[in-house]
Coordinates of C-alpha atoms and ligand atoms in Angstrom, one line a residue:
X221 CA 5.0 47.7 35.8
X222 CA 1.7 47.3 34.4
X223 CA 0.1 51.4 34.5
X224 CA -4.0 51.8 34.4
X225 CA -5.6 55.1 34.4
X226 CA -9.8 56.2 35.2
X227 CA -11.7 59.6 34.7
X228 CA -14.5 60.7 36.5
X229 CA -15.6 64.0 38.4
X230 CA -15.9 62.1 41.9
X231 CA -18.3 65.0 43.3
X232 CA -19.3 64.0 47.1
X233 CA -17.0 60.8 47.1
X234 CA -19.4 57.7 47.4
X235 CA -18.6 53.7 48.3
X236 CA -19.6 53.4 44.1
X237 CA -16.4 55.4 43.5
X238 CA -14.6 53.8 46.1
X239 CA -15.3 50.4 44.8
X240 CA -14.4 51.7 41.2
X241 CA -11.3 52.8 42.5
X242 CA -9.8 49.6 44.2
X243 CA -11.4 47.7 41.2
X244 CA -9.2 49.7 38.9
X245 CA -5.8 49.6 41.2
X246 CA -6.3 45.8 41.2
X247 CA -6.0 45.7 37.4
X248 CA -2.4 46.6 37.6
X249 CA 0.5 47.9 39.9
X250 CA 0.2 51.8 39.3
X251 CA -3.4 53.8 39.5
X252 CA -3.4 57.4 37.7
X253 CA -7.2 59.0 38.5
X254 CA -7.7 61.3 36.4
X255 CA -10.2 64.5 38.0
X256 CA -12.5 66.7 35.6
X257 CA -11.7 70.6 36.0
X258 CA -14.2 73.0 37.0
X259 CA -14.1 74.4 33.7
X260 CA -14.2 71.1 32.0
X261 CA -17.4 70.2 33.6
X262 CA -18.9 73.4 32.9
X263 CA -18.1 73.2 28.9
X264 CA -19.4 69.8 28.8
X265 CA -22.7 70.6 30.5
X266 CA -22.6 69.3 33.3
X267 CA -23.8 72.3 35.5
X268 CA -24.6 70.7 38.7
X269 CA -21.4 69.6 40.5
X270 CA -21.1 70.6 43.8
X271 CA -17.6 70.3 44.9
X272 CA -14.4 72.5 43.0
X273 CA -11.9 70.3 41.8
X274 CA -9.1 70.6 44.6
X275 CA -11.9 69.5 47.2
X276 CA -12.6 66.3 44.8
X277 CA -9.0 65.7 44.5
X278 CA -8.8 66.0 47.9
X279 CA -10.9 63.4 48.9
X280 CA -9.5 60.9 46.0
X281 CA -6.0 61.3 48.2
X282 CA -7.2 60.8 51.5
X283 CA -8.4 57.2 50.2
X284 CA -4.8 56.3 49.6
X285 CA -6.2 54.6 46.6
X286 CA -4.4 56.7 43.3
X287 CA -0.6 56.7 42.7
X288 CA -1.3 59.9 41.3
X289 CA -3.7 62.4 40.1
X290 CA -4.1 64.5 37.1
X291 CA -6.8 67.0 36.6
X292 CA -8.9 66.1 33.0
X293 CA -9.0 69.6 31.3
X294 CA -10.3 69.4 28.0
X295 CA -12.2 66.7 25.8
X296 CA -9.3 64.5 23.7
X297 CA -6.8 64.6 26.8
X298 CA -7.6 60.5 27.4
X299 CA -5.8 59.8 24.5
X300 CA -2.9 62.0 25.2
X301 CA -2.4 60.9 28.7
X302 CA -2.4 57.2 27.5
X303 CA 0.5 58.3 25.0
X304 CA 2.0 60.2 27.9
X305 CA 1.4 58.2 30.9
X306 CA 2.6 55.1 29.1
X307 CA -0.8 53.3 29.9
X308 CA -2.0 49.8 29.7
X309 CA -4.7 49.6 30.7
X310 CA -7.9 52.7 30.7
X311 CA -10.9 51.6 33.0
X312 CA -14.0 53.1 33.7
X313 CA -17.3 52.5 34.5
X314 CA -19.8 50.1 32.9
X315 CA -22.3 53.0 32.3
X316 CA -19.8 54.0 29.5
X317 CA -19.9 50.4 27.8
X318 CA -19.1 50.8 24.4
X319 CA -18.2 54.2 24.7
X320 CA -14.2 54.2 25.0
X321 CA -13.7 51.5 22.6
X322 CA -11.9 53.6 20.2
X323 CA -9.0 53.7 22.3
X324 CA -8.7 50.0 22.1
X325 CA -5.7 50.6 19.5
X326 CA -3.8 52.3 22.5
X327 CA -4.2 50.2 25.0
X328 CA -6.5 47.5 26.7
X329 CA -10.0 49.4 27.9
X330 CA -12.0 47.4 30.9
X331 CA -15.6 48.3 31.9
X332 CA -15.9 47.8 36.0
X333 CA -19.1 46.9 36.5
X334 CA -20.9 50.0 38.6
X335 CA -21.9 49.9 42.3
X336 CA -25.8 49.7 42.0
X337 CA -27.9 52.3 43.8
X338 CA -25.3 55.2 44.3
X339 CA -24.6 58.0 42.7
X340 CA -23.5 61.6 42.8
X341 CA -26.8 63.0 41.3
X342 CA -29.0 60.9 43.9
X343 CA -26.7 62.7 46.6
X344 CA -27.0 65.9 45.6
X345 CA -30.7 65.5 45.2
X346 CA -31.4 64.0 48.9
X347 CA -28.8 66.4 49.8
X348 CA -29.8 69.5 48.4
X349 CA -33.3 68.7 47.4
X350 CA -35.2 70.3 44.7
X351 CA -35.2 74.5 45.0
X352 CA -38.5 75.6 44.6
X353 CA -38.2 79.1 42.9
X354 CA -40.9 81.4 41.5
X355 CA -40.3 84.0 38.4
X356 CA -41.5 87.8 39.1
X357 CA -42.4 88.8 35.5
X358 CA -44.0 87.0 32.6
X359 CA -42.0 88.5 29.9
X360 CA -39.9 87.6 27.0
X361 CA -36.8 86.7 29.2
X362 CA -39.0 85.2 31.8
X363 CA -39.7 82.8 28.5
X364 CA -36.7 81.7 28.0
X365 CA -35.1 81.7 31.7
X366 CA -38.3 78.6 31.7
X367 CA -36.7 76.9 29.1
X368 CA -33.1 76.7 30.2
X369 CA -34.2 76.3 33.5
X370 CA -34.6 72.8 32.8
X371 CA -31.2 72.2 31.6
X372 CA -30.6 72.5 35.6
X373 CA -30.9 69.6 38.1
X374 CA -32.0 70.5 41.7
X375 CA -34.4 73.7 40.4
X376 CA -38.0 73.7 39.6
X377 CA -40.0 76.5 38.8
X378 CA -42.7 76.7 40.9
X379 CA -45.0 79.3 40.1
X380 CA -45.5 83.2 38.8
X381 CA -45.9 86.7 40.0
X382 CA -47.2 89.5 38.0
X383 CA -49.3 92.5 38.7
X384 CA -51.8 91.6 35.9
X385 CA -53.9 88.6 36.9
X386 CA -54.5 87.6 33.5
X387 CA -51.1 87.9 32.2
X388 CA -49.8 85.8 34.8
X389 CA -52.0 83.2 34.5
X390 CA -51.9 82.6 30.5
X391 CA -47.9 82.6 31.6
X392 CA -48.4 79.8 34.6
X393 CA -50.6 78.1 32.4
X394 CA -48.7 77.8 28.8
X395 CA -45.7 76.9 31.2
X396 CA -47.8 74.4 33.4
X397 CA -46.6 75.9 36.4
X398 CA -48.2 75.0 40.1
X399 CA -49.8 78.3 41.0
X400 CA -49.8 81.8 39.7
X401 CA -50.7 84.7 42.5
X402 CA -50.7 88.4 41.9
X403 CA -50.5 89.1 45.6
X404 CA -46.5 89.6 46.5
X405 CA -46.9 87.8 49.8
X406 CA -48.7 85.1 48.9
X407 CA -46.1 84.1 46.3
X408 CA -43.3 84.6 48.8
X409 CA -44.9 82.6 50.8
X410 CA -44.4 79.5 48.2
X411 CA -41.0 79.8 47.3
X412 CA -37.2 79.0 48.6
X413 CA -35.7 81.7 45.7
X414 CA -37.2 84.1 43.4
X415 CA -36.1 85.4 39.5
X416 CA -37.3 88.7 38.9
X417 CA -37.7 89.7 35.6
X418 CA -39.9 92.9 35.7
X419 CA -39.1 96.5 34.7
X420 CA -36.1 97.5 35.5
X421 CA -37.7 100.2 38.0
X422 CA -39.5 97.8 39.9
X423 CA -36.2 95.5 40.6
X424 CA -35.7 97.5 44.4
X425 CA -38.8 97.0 45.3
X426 CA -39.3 93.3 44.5
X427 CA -35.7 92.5 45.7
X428 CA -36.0 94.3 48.8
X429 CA -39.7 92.7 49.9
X430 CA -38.1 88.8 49.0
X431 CA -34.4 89.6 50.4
X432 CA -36.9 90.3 53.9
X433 CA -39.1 87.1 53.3
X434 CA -36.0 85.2 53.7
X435 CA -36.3 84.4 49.6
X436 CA -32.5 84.3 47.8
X437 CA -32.7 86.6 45.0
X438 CA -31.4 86.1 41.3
X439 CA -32.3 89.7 39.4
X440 CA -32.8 90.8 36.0
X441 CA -30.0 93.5 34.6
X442 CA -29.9 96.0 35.9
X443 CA -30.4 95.0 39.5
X444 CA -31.3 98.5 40.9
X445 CA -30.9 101.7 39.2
X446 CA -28.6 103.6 42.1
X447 CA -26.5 103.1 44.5
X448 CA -28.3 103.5 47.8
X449 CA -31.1 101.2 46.9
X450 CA -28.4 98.5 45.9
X451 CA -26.2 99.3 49.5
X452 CA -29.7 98.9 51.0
X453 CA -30.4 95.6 49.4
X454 CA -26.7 94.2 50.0
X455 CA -27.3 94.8 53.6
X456 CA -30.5 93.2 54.0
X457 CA -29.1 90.0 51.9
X458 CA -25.7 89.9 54.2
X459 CA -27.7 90.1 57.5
X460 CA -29.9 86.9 56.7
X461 CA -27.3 85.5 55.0
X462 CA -29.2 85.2 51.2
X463 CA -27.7 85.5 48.0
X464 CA -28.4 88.3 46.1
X465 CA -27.2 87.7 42.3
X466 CA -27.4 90.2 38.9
X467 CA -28.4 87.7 36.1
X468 CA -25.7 89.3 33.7
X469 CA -25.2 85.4 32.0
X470 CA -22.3 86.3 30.3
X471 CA -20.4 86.6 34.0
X472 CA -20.7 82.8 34.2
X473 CA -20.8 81.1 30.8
X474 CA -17.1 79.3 30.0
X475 CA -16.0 81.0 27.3
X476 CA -16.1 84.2 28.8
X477 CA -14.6 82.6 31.9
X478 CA -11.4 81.5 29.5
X479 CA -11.2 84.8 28.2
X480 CA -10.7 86.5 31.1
X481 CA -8.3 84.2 32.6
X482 CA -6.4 84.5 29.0
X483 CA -6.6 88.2 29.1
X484 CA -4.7 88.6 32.5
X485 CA -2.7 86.0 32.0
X486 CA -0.4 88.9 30.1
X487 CA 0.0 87.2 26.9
X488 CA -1.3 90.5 25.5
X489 CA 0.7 92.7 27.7
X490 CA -0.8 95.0 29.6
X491 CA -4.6 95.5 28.9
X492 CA -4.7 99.5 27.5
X493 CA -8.0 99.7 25.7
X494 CA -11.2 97.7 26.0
X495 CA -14.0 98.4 23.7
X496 CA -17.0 96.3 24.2
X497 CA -20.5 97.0 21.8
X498 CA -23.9 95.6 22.2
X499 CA -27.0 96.8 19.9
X500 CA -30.5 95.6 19.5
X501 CA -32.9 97.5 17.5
X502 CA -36.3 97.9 19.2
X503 CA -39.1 99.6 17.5
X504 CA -42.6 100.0 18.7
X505 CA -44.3 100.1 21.7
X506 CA -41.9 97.7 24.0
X507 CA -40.6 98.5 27.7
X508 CA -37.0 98.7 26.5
X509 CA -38.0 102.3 25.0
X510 CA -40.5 103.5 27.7
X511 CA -38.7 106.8 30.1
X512 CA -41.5 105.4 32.7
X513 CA -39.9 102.3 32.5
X514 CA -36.0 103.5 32.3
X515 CA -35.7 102.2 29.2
X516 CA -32.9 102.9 26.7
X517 CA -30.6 101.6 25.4
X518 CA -27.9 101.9 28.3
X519 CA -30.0 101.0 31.2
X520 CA -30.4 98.0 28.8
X521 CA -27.8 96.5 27.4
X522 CA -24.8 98.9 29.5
X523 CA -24.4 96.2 32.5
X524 CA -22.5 93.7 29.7
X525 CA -19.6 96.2 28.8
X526 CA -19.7 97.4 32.2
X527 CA -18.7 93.7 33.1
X528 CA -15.8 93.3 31.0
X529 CA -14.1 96.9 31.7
X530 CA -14.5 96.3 35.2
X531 CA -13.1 92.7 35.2
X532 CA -10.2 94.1 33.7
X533 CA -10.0 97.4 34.9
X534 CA -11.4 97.3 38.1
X535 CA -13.7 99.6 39.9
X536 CA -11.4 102.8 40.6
X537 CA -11.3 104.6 37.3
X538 CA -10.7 108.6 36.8
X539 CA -12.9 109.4 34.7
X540 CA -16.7 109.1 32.9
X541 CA -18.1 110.8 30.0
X542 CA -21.3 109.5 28.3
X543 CA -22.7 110.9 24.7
X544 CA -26.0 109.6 24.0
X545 CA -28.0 109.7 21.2
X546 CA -31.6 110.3 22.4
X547 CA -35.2 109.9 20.9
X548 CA -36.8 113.3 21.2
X549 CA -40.5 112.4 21.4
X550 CA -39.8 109.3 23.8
X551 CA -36.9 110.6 25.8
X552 CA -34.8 107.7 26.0
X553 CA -31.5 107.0 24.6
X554 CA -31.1 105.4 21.5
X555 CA -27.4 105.1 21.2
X556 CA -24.8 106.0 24.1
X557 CA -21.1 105.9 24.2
X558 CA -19.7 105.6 27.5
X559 CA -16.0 106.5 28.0
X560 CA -14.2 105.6 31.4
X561 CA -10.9 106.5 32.1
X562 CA -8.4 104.7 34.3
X563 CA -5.0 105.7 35.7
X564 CA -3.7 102.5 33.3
X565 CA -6.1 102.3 30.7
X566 CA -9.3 103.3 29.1
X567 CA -12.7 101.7 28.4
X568 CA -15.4 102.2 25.8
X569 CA -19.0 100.8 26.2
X570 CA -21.5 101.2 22.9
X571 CA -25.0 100.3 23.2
X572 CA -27.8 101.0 20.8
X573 CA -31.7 100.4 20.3
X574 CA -32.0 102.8 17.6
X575 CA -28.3 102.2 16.5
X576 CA -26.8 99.3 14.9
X577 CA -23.6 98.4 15.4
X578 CA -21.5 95.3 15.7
X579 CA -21.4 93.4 18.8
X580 CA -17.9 92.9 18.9
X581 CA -15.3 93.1 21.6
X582 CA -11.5 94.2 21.4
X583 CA -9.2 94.0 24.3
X584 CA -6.0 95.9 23.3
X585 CA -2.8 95.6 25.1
X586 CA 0.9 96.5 24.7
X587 CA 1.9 92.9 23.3
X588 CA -1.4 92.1 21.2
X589 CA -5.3 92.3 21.2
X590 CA -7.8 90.1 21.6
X591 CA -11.0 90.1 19.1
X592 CA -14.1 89.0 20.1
X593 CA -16.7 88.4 17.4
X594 CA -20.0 89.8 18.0
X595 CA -22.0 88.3 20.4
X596 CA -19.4 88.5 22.2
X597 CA -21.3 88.7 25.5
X598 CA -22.4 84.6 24.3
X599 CA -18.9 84.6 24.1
X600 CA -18.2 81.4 22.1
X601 CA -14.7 82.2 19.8
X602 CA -11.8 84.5 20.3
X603 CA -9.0 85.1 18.4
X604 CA -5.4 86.7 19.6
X605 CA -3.7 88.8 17.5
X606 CA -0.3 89.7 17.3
X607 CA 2.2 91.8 15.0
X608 CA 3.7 89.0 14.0
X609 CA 0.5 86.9 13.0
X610 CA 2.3 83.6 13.3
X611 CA 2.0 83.7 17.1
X612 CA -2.3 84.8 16.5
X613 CA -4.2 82.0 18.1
X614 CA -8.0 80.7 18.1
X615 CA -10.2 79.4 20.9
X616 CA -13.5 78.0 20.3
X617 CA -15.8 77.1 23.7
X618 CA -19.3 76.0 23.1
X619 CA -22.2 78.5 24.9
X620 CA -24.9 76.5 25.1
X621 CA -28.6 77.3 24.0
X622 CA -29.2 81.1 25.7
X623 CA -27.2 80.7 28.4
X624 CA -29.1 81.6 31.4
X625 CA -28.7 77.8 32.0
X626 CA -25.0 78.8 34.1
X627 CA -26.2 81.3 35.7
X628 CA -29.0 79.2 37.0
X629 CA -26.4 76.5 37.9
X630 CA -24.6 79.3 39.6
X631 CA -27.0 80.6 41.9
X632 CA -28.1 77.1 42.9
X633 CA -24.8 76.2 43.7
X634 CA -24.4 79.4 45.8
X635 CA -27.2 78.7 47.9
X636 CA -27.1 74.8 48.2
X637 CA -23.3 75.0 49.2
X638 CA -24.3 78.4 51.4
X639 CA -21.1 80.1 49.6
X640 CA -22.4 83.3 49.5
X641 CA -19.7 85.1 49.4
X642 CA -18.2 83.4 46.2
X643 CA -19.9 85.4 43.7
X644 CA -18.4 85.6 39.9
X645 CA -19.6 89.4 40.2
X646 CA -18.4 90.7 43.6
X647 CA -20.5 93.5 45.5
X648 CA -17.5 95.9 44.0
X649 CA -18.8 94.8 40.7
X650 CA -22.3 95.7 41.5
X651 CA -21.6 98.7 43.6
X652 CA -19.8 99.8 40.1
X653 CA -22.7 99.1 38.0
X654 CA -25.0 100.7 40.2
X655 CA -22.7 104.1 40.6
X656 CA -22.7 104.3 36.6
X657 CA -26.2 104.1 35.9
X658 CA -27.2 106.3 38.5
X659 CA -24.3 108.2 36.6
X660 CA -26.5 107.9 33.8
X661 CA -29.5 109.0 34.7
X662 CA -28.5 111.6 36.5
X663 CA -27.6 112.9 33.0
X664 CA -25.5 115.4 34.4
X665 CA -22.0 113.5 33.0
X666 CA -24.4 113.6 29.4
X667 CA -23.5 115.1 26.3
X668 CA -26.8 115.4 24.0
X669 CA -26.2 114.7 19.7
X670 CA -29.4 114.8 17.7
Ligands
CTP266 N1 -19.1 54.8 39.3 C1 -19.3 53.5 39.7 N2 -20.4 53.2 40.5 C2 -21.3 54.2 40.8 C3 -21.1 55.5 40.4 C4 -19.9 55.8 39.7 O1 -18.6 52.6 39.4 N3 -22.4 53.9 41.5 C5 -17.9 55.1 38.5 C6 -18.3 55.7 37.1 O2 -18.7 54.7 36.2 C7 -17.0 56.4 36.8 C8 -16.4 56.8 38.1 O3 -17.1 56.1 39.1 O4 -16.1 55.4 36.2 C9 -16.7 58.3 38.3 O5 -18.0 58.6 38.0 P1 -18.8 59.9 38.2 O6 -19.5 60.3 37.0 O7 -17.9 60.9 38.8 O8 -19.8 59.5 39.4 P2 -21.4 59.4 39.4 O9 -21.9 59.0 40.7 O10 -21.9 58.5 38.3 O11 -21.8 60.9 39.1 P3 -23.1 61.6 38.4 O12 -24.3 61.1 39.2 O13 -22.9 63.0 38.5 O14 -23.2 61.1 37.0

């Protein structure tokens, strides 16, 4: 029996695949399609797919095409399923000419010449068509989130928003952006989505005035700064159907994805401890150490540790203490350590501005812990470690350039596929975030050092 086997993601099943597919089954007598995993597509970059895998396999079955179906995981498993599979022949697509030759030694490898004038991008695109999306905020991260935007098919920037009319405009213009407005409406008015990248106290106000424009909303960290303005927002968002997303990037970046899914998988026992750290010394006169502002260091940078204890912890814990470290002459915090305790286990968030520490990340549990090498919130390595350290094991994923680039993809995908309710951070997860740092400023759970 003469076995061939073809890759392919297959997003939004097209006559191009379909032809591809009979080509392929008429090279032999047994057709293995192999189907790229969520997380496969994701490491390699490619950000836009529309469809989760068992929808894509799906389809590939109804066709009555494939013998069988394996799901592609990781970059290398061609070769192994060859070995495995006991393939003859590997076939793919002409727009990879060249590109599989090295598995020639294995077996033979045939190029089907591609269906012309198809393709999953073009449907997505007529599909979907391009989100126009404007940016509240022209600062540093409104900078970057520009340049990893256009590592994103399907989005384009459209224009800014800022109070100060010559601010915004240097910003439109050194980003050649269509139109710059410093009149809220008027920019709602040209937009399908809005980023909003403003000082943290401003975050209700924008979100609430774009959730009631219609606009979906992806917000800087931290989205509001207590828990009836977020309860507010959530129900404006639900009852015309938007989404409403907190741009923590680490929540949707694939190494962090893996680690969670490796953490609960119980090869570390039960999770007891989790002690996440994130500093960034700030001096001078930035927002990040402005009271007027909420700055500090925990309205900053708290929302990243506050991800991983919850995601492991959950929402209900017993327990919060906070001891901050706090600039006398600006009032903010410069270090805090937060300490939540949980009927199983305890959490530890440290963040500084005026502190250094290092960024690392430790998940402890009653088998083994898992180290996380600072920055671990660009998580990119982890190692497990055991007692015995023959069993410790390392995982590499690549994070690409500043990451905002999945959470783009993310909220994109939310609203083209009108999945709202799919979020990688639930409204538990948000409610959460938004209890603590109301926690926080409340300062009544506080414990001043000088
Ligand atoms: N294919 C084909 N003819 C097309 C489109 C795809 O023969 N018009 C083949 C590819 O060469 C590959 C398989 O179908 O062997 C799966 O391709 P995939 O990348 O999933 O499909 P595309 O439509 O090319 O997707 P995209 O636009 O996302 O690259």
């Amino acid at each position: 029996m003469k076995k061939v086997i073809t890759y392919g993601t297959f997003d939004l099943l097209h006559f191009g695949h379909v032809n591809l597919l009979n080509k392929a089954k008429a090279l032999g007598d047994y057709l293995i399609v192999g189907v790229t995993s969520d997380f496969y597509d994701q490491s390699r970059g490619k950000l836009n797919v529309k469809q989760t895998v068992m929808e894509r396999i799906e389809n590939i079955k109804k066709l009555q095409i494939a013998d069988e179906i394996i799901i592609e995981e990781f970059e290398g498993q061609k070769l192994d399923d060859i070995i495995k599979y006991n393939i003859d022949i590997f076939a793919i697509g002409s727009d990879w000419l060249g590109k599989f030759d090295y598995l020639k030694s294995y077996c033979n490898v045939v190029y089907i010449e591609r269906t012309r004038g198809i393709s999953s991008s073009q449907i997505r695109e007529s599909d979907y068509g391009i989100l126009k999306l404007g940016i509240i905020g022209y600062g540093r991260i409104a900078n970057r989130f520009i340049r990893e935007s256009k590592f994103v098919s399907g989005i384009n920037i459209e224009g800014a928003f800022g109070i100060n009319l010559d601010k915004v405009s240097f910003f439109a213009n050194k980003h050649e952006l269509n139109f710059f407005e410093s009149n809220i409406d008027n920019f709602l008015d040209k937009v399908d989505a809005v980023y909003i990248a403003s000082p943290h106290n401003t975050h209700y106000e924008y979100i609430k005035k774009s959730l009631l424009k219609g606009k979906h909303v992806l917000c800087e960290k931290p989205l509001v700064l207590n828990y009836s303005e977020l309860m507010d927002v959530i129900k404006i968002s639900k009852k015309n159907s938007l989404v409403l997303m907190e741009a923590v990037k680490t929540a949707y970046s694939p190494g962090f994805l893996k680690l969670l899914s490796i953490a609960k998988s119980g090869i570390i026992g039960q999770i007891k401890h989790v002690s996440a750290s994130f500093s960034k010394l700030i001096e001078g006169d930035f927002r990040e150490l402005r009271k007027s502002e909420n700055g500090g260091s925990f309205t900053e940078l708290g929302t990243y540790p506050l991800l991983i204890i919850s995601k492991l912890f959950g929402t209900n814990y017993k327990s919060i203490r906070f001891t901050s470290y706090f600039d006398e002459s600006k009032n903010v915090d410069l270090f805090t350590n937060l300490t939540i305790v949980y009927e199983h286990g305890i959490g530890i968030a440290n963040t500084g501005l005026g502190v250094k520490t290092d960024g690392q990340l430790i998940i402890s549990g009653t088998k083994g812990f898992i180290y996380v090498p600072s920055p671990w919130w660009k998580t990119e390595y982890f190692e497990l470690k055991f007692e015995d350290s023959n069993f410790d094991k390392k995982y590499f994923y690549k994070f690409e350039g500043d990451g905002l680039r999945y959470e783009i993809s993310e909220f994109l995908n939310l609203i083209q596929t009108k999945k709202i309710n799919h979020q990688k951070v639930s409204i538990k997860e948000l409610k959460f975030f938004a209890k603590v740092m109301q926690i926080f400023l409340d300062e009544k759970m506080t414990k001043k050092i000088k």
